[in-house]
XYZ file of C-alpha atoms in Angstrom:
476
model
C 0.000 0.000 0.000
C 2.738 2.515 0.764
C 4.569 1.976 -2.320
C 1.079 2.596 -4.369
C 0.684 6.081 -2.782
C 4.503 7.205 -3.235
C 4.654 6.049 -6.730
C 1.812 8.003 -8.210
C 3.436 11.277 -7.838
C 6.026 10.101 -9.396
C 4.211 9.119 -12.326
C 2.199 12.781 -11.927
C 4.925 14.806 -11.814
C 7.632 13.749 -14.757
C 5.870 13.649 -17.867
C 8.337 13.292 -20.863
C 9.169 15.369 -21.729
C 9.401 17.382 -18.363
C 12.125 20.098 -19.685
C 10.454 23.315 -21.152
C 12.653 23.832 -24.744
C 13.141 27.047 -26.404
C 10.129 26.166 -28.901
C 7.691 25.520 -25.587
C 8.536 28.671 -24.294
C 7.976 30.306 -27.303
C 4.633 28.831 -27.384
C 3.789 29.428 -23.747
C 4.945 33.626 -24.217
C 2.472 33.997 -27.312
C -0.426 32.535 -25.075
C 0.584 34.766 -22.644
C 0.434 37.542 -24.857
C -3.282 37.435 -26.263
C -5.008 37.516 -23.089
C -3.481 40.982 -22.135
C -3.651 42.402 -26.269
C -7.378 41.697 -25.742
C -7.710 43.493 -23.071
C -6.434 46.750 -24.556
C -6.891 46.354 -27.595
C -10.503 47.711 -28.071
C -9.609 51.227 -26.239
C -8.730 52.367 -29.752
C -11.638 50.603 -31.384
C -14.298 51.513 -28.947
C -15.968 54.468 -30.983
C -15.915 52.729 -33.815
C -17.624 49.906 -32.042
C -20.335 52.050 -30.750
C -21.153 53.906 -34.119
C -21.333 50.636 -35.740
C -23.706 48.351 -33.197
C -25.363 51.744 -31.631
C -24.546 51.202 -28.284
C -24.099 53.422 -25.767
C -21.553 54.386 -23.687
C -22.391 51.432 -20.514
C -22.689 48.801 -23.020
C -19.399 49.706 -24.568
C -17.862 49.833 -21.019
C -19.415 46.183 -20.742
C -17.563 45.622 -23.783
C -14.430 46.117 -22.045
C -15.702 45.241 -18.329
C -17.044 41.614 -18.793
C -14.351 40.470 -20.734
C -11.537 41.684 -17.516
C -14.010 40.519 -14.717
C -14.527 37.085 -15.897
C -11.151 36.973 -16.443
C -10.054 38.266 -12.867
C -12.804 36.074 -11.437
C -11.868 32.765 -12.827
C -8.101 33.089 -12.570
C -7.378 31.036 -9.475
C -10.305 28.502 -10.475
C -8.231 28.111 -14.055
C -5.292 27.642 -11.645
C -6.284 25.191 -9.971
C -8.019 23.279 -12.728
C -4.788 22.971 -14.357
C -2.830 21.375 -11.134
C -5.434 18.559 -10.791
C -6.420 17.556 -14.881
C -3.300 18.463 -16.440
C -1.817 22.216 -17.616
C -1.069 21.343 -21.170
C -4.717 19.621 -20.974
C -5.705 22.998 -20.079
C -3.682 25.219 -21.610
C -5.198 23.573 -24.968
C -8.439 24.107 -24.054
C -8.097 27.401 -22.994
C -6.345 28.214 -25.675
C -9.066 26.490 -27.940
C -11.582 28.569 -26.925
C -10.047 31.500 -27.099
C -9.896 31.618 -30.555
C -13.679 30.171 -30.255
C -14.904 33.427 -28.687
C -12.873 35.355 -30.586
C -14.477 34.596 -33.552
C -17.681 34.823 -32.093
C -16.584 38.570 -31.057
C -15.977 39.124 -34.470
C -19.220 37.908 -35.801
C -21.320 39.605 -33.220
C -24.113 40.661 -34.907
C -25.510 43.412 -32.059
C -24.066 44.968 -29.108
C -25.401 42.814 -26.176
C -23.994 39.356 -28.313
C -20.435 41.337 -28.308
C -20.870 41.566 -24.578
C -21.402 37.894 -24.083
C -18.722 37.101 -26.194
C -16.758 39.181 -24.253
C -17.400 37.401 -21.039
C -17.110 34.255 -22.803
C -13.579 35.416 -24.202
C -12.689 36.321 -20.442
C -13.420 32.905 -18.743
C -11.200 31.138 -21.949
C -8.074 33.683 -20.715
C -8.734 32.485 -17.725
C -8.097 28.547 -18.206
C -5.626 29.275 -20.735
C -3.096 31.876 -18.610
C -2.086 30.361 -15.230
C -0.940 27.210 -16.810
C 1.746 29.798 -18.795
C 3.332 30.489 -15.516
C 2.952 27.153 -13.592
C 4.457 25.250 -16.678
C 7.335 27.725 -16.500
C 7.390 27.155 -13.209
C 7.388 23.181 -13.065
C 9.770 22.576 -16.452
C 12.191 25.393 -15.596
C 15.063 25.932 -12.585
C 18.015 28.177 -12.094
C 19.321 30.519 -14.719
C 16.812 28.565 -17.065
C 13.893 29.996 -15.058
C 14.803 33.271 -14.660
C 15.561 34.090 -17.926
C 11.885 32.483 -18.796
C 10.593 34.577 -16.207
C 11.886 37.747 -17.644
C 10.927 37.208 -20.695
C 7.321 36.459 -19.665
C 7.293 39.667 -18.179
C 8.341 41.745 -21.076
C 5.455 39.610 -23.071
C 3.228 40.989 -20.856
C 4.272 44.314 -20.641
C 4.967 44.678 -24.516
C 1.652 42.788 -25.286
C -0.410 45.699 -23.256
C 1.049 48.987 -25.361
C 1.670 46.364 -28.434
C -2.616 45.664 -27.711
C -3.606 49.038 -28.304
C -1.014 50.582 -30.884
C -2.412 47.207 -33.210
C -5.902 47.822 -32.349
C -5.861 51.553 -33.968
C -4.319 49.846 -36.683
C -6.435 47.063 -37.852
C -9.391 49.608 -37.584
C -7.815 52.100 -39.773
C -6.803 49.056 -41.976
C -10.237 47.915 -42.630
C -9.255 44.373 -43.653
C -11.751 43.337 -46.086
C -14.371 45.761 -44.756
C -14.333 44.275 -41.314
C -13.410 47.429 -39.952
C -13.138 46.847 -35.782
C -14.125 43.166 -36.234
C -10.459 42.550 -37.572
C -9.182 42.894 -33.489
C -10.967 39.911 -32.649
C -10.794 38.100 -35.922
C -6.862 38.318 -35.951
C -7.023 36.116 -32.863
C -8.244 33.035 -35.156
C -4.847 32.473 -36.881
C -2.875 33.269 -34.485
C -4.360 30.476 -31.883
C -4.430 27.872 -34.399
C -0.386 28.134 -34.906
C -0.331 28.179 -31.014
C -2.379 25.033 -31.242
C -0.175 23.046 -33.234
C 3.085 24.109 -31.516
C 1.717 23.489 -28.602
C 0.758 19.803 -28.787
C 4.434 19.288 -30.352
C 6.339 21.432 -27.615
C 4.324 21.946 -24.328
C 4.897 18.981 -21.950
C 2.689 18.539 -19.406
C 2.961 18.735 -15.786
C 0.444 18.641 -12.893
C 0.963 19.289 -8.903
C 2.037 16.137 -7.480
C -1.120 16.142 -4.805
C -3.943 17.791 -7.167
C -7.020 19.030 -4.566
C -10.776 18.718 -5.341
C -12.044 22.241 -6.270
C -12.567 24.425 -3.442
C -16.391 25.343 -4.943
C -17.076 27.995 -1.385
C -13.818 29.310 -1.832
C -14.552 29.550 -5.632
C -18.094 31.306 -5.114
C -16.958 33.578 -2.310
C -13.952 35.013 -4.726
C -16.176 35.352 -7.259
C -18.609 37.193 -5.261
C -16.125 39.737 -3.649
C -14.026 40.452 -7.043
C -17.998 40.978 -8.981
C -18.721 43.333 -5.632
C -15.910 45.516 -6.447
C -15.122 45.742 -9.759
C -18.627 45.739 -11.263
C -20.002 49.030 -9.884
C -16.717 50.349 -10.185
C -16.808 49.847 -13.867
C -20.199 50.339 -14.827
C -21.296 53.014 -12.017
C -19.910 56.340 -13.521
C -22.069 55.473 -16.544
C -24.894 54.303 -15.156
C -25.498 57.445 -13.023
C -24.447 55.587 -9.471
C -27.669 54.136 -8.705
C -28.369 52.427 -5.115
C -27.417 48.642 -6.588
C -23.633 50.212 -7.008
C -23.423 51.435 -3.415
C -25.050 47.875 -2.255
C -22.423 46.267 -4.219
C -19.680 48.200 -3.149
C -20.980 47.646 0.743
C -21.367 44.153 0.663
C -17.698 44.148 -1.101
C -15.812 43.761 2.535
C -18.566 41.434 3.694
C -17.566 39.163 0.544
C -14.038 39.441 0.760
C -13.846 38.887 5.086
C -16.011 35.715 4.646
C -13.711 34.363 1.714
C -10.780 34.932 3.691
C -12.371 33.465 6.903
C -13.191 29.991 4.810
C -9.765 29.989 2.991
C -8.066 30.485 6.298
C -10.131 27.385 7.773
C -9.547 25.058 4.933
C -5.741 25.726 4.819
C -5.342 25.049 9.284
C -7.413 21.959 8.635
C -4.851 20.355 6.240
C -7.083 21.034 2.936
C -5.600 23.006 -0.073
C -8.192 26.136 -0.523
C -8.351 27.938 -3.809
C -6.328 30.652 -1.947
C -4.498 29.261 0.885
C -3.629 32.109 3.385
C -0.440 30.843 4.030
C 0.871 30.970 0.766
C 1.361 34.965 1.810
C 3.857 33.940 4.688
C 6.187 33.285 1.513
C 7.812 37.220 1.434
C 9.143 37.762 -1.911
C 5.185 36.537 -3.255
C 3.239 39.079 -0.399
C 5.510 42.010 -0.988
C 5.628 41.454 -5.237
C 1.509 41.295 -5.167
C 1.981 44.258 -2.914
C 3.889 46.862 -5.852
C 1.869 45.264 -8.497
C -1.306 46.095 -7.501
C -0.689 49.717 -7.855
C 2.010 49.522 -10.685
C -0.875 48.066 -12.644
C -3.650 50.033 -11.289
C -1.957 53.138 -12.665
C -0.690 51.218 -16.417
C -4.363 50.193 -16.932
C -5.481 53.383 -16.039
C -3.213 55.367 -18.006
C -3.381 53.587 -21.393
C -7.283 53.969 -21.649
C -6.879 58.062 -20.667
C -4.493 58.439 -23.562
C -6.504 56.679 -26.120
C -9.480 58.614 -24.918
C -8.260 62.107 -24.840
C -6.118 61.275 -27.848
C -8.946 60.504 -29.860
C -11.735 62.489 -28.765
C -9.929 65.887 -27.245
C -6.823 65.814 -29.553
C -8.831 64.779 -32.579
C -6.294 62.097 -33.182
C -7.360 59.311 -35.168
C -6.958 55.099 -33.931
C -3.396 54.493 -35.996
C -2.157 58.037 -34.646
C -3.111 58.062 -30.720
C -1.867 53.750 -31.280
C 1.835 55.052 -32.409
C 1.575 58.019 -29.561
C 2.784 54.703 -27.721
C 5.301 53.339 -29.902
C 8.530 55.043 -28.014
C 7.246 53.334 -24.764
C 7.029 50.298 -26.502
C 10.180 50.194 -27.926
C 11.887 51.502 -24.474
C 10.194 48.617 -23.129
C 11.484 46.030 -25.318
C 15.492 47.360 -24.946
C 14.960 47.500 -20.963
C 13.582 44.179 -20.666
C 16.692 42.768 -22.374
C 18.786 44.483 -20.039
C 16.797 44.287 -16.857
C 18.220 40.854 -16.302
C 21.790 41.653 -16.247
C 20.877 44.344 -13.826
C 19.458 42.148 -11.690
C 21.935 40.300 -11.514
C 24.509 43.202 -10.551
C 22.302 45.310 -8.778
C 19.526 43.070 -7.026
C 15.991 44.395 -6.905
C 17.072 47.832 -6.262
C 16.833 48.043 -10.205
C 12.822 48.266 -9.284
C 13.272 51.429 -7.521
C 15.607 52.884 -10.098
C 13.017 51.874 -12.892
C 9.947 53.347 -10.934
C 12.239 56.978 -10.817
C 12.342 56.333 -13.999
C 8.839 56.150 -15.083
C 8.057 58.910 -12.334
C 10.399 61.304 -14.658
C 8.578 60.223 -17.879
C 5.551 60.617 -16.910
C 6.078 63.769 -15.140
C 7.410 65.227 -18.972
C 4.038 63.798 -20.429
C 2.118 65.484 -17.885
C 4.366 68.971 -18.910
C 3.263 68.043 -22.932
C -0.218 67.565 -21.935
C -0.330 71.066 -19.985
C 2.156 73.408 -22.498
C 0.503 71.977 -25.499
C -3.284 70.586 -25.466
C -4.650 70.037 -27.770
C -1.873 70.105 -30.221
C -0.884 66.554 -28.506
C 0.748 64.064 -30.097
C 3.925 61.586 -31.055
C 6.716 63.957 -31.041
C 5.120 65.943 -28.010
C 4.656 62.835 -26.064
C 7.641 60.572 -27.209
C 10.259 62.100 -24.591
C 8.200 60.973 -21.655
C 7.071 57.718 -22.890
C 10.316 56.638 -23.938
C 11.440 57.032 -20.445
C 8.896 55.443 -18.775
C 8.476 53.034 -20.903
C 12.292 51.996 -20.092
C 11.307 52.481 -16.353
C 8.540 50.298 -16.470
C 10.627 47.481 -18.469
C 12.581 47.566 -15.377
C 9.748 46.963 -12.805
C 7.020 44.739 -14.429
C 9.255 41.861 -15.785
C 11.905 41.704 -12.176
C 8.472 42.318 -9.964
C 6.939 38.704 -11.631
C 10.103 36.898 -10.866
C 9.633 38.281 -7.187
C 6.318 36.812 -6.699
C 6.954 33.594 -7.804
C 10.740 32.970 -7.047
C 9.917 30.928 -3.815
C 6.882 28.948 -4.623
C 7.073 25.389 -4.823
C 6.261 23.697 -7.786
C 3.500 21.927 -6.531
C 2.275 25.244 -5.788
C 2.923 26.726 -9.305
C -0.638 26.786 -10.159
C -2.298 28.009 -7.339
C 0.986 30.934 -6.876
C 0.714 31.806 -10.687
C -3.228 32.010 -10.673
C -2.916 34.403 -7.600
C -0.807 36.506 -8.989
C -2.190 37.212 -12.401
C -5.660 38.036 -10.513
C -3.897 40.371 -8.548
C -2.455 41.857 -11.633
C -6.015 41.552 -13.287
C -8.144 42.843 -10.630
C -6.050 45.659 -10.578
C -6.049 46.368 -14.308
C -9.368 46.502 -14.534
C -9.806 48.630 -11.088
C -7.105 51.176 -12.809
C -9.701 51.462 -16.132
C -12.823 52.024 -13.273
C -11.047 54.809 -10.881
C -8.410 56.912 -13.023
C -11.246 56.651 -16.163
C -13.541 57.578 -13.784
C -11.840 60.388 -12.576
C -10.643 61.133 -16.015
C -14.547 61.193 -17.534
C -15.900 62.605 -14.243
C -13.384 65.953 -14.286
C -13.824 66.265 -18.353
C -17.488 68.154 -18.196
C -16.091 70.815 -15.687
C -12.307 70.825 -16.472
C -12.254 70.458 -20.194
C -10.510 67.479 -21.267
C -6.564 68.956 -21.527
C -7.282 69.864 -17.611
C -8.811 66.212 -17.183
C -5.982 64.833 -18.583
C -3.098 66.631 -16.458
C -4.672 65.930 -13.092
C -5.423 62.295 -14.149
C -1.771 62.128 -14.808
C -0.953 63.710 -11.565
C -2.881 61.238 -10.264
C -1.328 58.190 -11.524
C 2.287 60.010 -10.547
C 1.403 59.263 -7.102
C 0.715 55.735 -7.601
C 4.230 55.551 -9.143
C 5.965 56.877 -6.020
C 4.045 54.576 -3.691
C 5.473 51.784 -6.093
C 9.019 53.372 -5.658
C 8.270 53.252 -1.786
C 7.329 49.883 -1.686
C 10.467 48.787 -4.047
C 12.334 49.439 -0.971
C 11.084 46.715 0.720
C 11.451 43.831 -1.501
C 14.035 41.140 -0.771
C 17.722 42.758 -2.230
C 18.521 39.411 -4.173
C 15.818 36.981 -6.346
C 16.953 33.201 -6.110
């Protein structure tokens, strides 16, 4: 009987083949990528949406809403799904329907089927994402990992400007007449390449004890993570009426009894969806803890810009897209350095890059006040070049953080947490700076909007330069 139960994690837990290769990881990165291009990827096609399908401004917020909280809300369940049937098993799936919903996006005949698409679209990311990070985590070790690790991060910090500089694209490109269908219709190729490299290069890998599905845990996530981010997405628009501030109430209620649950599962020898004391590992609580508001002021940011861009500058999609292109490209050449800094410097290379983006942003917020509305590329490209190379220097280091002590049997559960953190917060930085953004515009006039908004977000950048400080000096 005893050698039964410690051979089958054996068997679980080295598939063949159990080494991530170059072609894997390639495979894994471009998953990684479409999740987070979705996401931004309609701030550029929005008005063309809404002319198109005749919606109004709450069900094109849906638009964008649904698809990043069914994402956020099913992150940890896709997590976990993946440790106990299999993460290539899910990964393919995920990744399956992904390009499923996307086409259905594309197709959507009226606003309200866009919507559902939308939500469908989220809950694929959702099975498809976390296994990108737990497979790193279980194939990969050493220099091997972190090298994977940073370059996941620059994926998904490249994939978020990339998202919306390709979105005003395709729309301006009119492919065939499709107009702003073509930013969900590109998904369809692209997933069926990842589909065949990935059953030749992904191996699979599952946690060596895989745990039934914590279904209270599940519900009681869900319910706090709809409490928040719902009203705070759709309340601006829908003139705050008393379900918002019910939601928003019951919020804390949610989110106490979900912890109170997790925390009894995880003393009684049970693996909950989140266990609480996956947070006594200090490199994963103090990560979470700078990228909540590192990407509660990205989020935030990128939608202001395409708004004011296009509707206060007059710029059209391609033109307020490529306003972005320096921070893109700053990106990409500090993400190939940031690991050599690492290693020389430690994580104080996290404070140095959020100075960095502090200074940049503080010279867009000086183009946006000398020169609204005349706003544009060569205005804006000596701010967003250098944040764009501070940010390069946060985002990719900050995921290694999180993740650099969690065990691999743990790689789903750690990976789902974090990219819920990361998604909660990306969606909460669209709800409050857009808020404040659209709230300030009727009074303020949009160039005054736009320079307090930034102001705002400048302040979220210093508390992630504050809280750089207290991450561990070294990443093992």
């Amino acid at each position: 009987m005893t050698e039964t139960i410690t051979s089958r994690p054996v068997r679980a837990t080295v598939p063949a083949p159990s080494v991530l290769g170059g072609l894997g990881l390639f495979t894994v990165l471009l998953a990684a990528a479409l999740p987070l291009i979705d996401f931004f990827i309609v701030n550029v096609a929005l008005p063309t949406i809404g002319a198109d399908l005749s919606a109004g401004e709450a069900v094109l917020e849906l638009v964008v809403a649904g698809y990043g909280v069914a994402y956020a809300v099913l992150l940890v369940l896709g997590g976990r799904l993946g440790d106990l049937f299999g993460r290539r098993r899910l990964f393919l799936g995920g990744m399956a329907a992904f390009g499923l919903t996307s086409l259905a996006c594309g197709l959507a005949p009226d606003a309200w089927t866009l919507v559902a698409a939308r939500v469908a679209q989220g809950a694929a990311s959702a099975a498809m994402l976390p296994q990108v990070l737990a497979t790193i985590q279980a194939t990969t070790s050493g220099p091997r990992r972190a090298r994977a690790m940073g370059l996941y991060g620059a994926t998904a910090g490249l994939s978020m400007v990339a998202g919306q500089i390709l979105g005003g694209v395709l729309v301006a490109a009119d492919i065939a007449g499709t107009g702003w269908r073509s930013v969900f219709l590109v998904n369809v190729p692209v997933v069926l390449v990842g589909l065949f490299l990935a059953v030749r290069a992904v191996p699979e890998t599952r946690s060596a004890r895989p745990e039934p599905v914590d279904v209270a845990g599940t519900l009681l996530l869900a319910a706090s993570l709809l409490a928040l981010l719902v009203p705070l997405t759709e309340g601006r628009a829908a003139g705050w009426p008393l379900w918002t501030w019910l939601s928003l109430a019951a919020f804390p209620l949610f989110a106490w009894a979900f912890y109170a649950v997790e925390r009894r599962a995880d003393r009684s020898g049970r693996t909950p969806l989140v266990p609480p004391s996956l947070f006594s590992i200090v490199p994963l609580r103090r990560g979470l803890l700078l990228l909540v508001p590192f990407s509660i002021g990205f989020s935030g940011f990128m939608f202001v810009i395409a708004v004011a861009l296009q509707q206060g500058a007059g710029l059209g999609p391609v033109a307020a897209g490529l306003t972005l292109a320096p921070l893109a490209v700053t990106f990409f050449l500090g993400s190939l350095a940031g690991p050599r800094l690492v290693a020389r410097y430690g994580t104080r290379v996290v404070t140095a890059g959020a100075a960095l983006q502090g200074v940049g942003l503080a010279l867009m917020t000086l183009a946006a006040w000398r020169s609204w509305p005349d706003l544009g590329l060569v205005e804006l490209l000596p701010g967003a070049a250098v944040a764009g190379a501070g940010q390069a220097l946060q985002l990719p280091v900050v995921f290694r953080i999180v993740l650099s002590e969690v065990p691999p049997e743990r790689a789903g559960v750690g990976s789902g947490v974090m990219i819920t953190a990361q998604q909660s917060a990306l969606a909460l930085g669209v709800a409050t700076l857009g808020t404040l953004f659209l709230s300030l515009v009727p009074g303020a006039g949009m160039g005054d909007a736009l320079v307090i908004t930034l102001l705002v977000q400048l302040a979220t950048v210093v508390l992630t330069g504050l809280l750089s400080l207290r991450l561990p000096r070294t990443i093992d």
